[in-house]
Coordinates of C-alpha atoms in Angstrom, one line a residue:
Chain A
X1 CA 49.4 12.1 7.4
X2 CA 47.5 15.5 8.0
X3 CA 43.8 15.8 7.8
X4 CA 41.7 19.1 7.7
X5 CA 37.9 19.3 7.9
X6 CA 35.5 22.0 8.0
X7 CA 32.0 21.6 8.8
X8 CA 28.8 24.0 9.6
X9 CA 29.2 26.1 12.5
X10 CA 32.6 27.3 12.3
X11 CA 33.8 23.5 13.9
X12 CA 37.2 22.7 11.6
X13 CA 38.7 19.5 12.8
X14 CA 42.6 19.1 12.1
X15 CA 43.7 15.0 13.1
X16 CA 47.3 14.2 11.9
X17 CA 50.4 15.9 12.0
X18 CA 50.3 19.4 11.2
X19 CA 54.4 20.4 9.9
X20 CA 56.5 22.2 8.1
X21 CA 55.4 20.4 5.1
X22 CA 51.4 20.9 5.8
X23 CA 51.1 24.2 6.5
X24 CA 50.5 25.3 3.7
X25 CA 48.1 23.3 3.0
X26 CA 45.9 24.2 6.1
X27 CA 46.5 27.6 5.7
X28 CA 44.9 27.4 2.6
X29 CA 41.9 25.6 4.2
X30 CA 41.5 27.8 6.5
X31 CA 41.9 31.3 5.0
X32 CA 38.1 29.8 4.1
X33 CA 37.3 30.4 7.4
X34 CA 35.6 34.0 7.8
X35 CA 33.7 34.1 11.6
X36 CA 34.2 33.0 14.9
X37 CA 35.6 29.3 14.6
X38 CA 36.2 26.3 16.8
X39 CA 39.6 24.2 15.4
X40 CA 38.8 20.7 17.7
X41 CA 42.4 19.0 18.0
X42 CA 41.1 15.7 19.2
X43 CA 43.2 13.6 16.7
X44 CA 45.8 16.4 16.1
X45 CA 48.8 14.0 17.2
X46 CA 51.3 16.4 16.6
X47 CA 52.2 20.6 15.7
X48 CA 55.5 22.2 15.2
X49 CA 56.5 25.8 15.1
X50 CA 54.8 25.8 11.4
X51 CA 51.7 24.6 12.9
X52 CA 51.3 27.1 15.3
X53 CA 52.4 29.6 12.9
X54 CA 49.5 29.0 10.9
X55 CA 46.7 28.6 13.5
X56 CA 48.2 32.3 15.1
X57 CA 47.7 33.8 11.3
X58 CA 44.4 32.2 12.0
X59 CA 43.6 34.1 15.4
X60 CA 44.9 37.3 14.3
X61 CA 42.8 37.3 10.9
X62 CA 39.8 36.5 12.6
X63 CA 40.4 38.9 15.5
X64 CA 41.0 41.5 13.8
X65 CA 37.5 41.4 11.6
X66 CA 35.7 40.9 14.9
X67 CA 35.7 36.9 15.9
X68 CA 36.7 34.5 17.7
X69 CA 38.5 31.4 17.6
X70 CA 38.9 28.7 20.2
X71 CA 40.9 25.3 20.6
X72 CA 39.1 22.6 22.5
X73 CA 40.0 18.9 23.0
X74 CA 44.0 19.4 22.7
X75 CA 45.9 16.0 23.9
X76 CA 48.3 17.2 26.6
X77 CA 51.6 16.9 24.1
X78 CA 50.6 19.7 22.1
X79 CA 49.0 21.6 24.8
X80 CA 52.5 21.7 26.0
X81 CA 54.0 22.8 22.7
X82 CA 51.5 25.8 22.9
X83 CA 52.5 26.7 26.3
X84 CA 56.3 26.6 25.7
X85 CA 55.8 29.0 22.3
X86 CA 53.8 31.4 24.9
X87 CA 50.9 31.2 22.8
X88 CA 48.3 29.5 25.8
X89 CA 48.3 33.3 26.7
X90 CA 47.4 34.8 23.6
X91 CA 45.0 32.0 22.4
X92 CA 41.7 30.4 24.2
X93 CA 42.9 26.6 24.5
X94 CA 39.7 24.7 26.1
Chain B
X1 CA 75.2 6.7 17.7
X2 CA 73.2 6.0 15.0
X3 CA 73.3 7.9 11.7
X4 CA 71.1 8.2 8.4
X5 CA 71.3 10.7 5.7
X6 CA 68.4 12.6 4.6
X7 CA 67.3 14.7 1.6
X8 CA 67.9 18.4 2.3
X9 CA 64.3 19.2 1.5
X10 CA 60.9 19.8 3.6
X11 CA 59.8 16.2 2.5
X12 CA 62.4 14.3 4.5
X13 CA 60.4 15.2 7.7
X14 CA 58.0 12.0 7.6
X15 CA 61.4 10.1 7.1
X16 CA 63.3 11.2 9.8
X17 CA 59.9 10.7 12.2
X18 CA 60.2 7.1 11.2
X19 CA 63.7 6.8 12.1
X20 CA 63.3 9.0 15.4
X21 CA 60.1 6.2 16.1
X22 CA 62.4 3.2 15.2
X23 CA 65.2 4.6 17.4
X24 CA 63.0 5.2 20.4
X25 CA 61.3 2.3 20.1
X26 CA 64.4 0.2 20.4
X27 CA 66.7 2.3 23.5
X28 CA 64.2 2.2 26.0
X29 CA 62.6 5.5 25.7
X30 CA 59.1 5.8 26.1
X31 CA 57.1 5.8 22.6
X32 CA 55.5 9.4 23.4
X33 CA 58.8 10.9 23.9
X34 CA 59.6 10.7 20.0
X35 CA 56.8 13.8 19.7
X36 CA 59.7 15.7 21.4
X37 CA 62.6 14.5 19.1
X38 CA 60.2 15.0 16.0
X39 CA 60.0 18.6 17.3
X40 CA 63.4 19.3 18.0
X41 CA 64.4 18.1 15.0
X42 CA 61.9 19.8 12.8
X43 CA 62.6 23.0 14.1
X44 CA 66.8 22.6 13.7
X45 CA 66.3 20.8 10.1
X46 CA 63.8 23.8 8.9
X47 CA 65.7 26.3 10.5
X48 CA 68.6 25.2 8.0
X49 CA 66.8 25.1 5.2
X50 CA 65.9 28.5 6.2
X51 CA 68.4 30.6 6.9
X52 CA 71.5 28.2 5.6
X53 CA 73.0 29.5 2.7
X54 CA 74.1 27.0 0.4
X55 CA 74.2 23.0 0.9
X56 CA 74.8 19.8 -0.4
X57 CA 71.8 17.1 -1.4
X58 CA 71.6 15.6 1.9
X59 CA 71.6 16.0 5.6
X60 CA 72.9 13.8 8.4
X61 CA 71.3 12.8 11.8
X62 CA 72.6 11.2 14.3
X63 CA 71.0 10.0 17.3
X64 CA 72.6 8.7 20.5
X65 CA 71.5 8.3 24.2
X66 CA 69.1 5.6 25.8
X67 CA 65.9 5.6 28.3
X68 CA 66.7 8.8 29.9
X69 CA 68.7 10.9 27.8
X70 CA 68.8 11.6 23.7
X71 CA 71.4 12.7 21.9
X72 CA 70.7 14.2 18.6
X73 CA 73.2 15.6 15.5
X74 CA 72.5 17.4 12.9
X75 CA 74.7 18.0 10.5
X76 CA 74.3 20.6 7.3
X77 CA 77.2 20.2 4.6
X78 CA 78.7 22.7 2.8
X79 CA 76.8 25.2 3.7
X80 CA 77.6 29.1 5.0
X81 CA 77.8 29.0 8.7
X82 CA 74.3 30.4 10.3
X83 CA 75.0 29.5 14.3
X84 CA 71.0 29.5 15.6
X85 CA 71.8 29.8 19.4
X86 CA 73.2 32.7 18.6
X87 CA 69.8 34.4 17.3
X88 CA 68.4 37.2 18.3
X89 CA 65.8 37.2 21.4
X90 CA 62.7 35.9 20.0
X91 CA 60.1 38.3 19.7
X92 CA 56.4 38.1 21.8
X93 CA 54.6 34.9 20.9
X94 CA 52.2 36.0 18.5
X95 CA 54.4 37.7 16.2
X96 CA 56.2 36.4 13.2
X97 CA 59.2 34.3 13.3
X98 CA 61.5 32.8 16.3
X99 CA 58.9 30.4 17.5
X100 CA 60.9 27.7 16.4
X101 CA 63.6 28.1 18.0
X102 CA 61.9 29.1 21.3
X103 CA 60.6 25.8 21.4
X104 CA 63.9 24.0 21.1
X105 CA 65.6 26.3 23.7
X106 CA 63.0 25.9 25.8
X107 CA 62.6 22.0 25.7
X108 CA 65.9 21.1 25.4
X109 CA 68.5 20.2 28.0
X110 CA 71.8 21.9 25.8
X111 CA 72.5 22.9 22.3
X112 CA 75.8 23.5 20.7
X113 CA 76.9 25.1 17.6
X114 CA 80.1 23.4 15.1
X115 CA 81.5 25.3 12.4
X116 CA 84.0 22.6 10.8
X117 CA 84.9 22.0 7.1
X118 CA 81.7 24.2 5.7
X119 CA 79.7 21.8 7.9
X120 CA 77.1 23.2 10.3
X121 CA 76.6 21.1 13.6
X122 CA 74.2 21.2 16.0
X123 CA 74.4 18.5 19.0
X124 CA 70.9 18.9 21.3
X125 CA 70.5 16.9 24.4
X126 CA 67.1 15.7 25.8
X127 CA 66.6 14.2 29.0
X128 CA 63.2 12.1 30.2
X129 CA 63.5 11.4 34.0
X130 CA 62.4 8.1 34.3

C-alpha cells in the first residue's frame, strides 16, 4: 500500500511503501511538482533503491530550475536506507 | 530453509514481503528487521528482472537462519548468467543506476554468486546482533 498527497505549499506527503512497483506512480505525481517542495515521510514505512531513485529525479529537476526540496520527519529505517545509498550528503534530510 | 516460488514479475514484491513478515515473525527475529530482508530482496529480485536475460515463470526464495542471522536464496531459472557482485563500482550517489546494489553490499554480511544448470543463485547473509 503506497499513498501520495500533494497539498498547498509545496508539502507532498508519501505514507506506504514506496517500491519497485510504485515508482512510477510517484514519479508521475510528482513531476507535478514545479517549486521548492517539502516530501514529509512521516508514514513512509519503507523505500527501496526505486524509491530513492525517484525522489533524486525529484531533487535534481527541481534544483536545477532554481528550488529546493527537503525531507523532514523520516522514521530512522529509511533514514538509514538514505545514508547507506550516500544520498544524506546530496539531499537535505530534516 | 524455507522456500516459496514467486512470479517473475514486479508484482510479486508485496508477496514475498508477506512471506519475509511471516518468516520473521516466527524465528525469533525482531519484526523491524523484515524492512531489511524486504530490501535485500527487492534489490536482488529487480536486479534480475533487470539485467537477466531470459527466464522461466517463476522465481524461488529461500529463507534460512533464526534471531540473529538470515539466510536468504534467490534463485532465477533458466536464465543467462548476469553475476551482480561482479558489477562495476557504483557510480556517485546521485547519478543513475547502481544504487541498488550499493545498498545490498553495503547492508549485508556476504553475497555469493551460483551459475548451475542455467540457474542464477544468489545466497545473502544478514546478521542482527541481538
Amino acid at each position: 500500500m503506497f499513498e501520495i498527497q500533494v497539498e498547498t505549499g509545496g508539502l507532498v506527503k508519501l505514507s506506504g511503501r514506496l517500491d519497485a512497483a510504485q515508482a512510477d506512480r510517484a514519479k508521475k505525481t510528482l513531476d507535478t511538482v514545479r517549486e521548492s517542495a517539502t516530501l514529509d515521510l512521516t508514514d513512509l514505512d519503507y523505500v527501496s533503491s526505486a524509491g530513492l531513485g525517484v525522489i533524486v529525479n525529484m531533487f535534481k529537476r527541481l534544483r536545477d530550475s532554481g528550488h529546493g526540496l527537503k525531507l523532514t520527519n523520516l522514521k530512522p529505517r529509511i533514514r538509514s536506507v538514505f545514508v547507506y545509498a550516500g544520498l544524506d550528503r546530496v539531499l537535505s534530510l530534516e | 530453509m524455507v522456500e516459496r516460488r514467486f512470479p517473475r514479475r514486479l508484482g510479486s514484491l508485496g508477496p514475498m514481503a508477506r512471506f519475509v513478515a511471516e518468516y520473521v515473525d516466527s524465528r525469533g527475529f525482531d519484526p523491524e528487521h523484515s524492512y531489511t530482508v524486504d530490501l535485500l530482496i527487492e534489490e536482488l529480485f529487480t536486479n534480475m528482472l533487470k539485467h537477466g536475460k531470459g527466464g522461466g515463470p517463476e522465481v524461488s526464495l529461500k529463507l534460512g537462519g533464526e534471531r540473529e542471522e538470515l539466510i536468504l536464496t534467490l534463485r532465477d531459472f533458466d536464465v543467462e548468467s548476469f553475476d551482480p557482485t561482479s558489477a562495476p563500482p557504483s557510480p556517485p550517489p546521485i547519478e543513475e543506476g547502481g544504487l541498488g546494489l550499493r545498498l545490498v553490499q553495503r547492508i549485508s554480511d556476504s553475497i555469493r554468486y551460483e551459475y548451475v544448470d542455467r540457474s542464477s543463485i544468489i545466497t545473502l547473509t544478514k546478521r542482527f546482533p541481538l
